[in-house]
Amino acid sequence: MENLEQKIVEAVHVLPDDKKAEVLVFVENLKNDATNGVQSADDKEEAKQKARLERLKKLSGMGNSGHSDTSQRVDGILAEGINKREGF
């Protein structure tokens, strides 16, 4: 049995964090099914929402430019980008 567990650990180890979060939710669901019978539809939806939230949390910091006024400068930023690339 330990060989199977090691294979699972190795397979999960190479996954990106968002996929690891999905695996965790899946394993928790399996554990709940084994101990509590069939999981309710509400519990399944809650688990899906939890996995989505984890993915969003990981993605939320990817676009941080360090500028707090980006939304106020959006017209200028877009105009500058258009002029550089297309010359409009």
C-alpha angles and dihedrals in degrees: 000000000000090000090058092048090050091051090051092049092049093047093050093044093068095049122102115255095258091056090046088056090053091050090051092052090048093050091047089052091051090049091050091048090052094050103032105029120242114358116241122247089247091055091049091050091048090052091050091049090049091053091048091050091052090052091049092050090054092047096045095078096047095084099045108131095178091242115116095194100056094118090053092049097044096111092052093045092051093045091050092049093049094048093050096049108028105015094229 
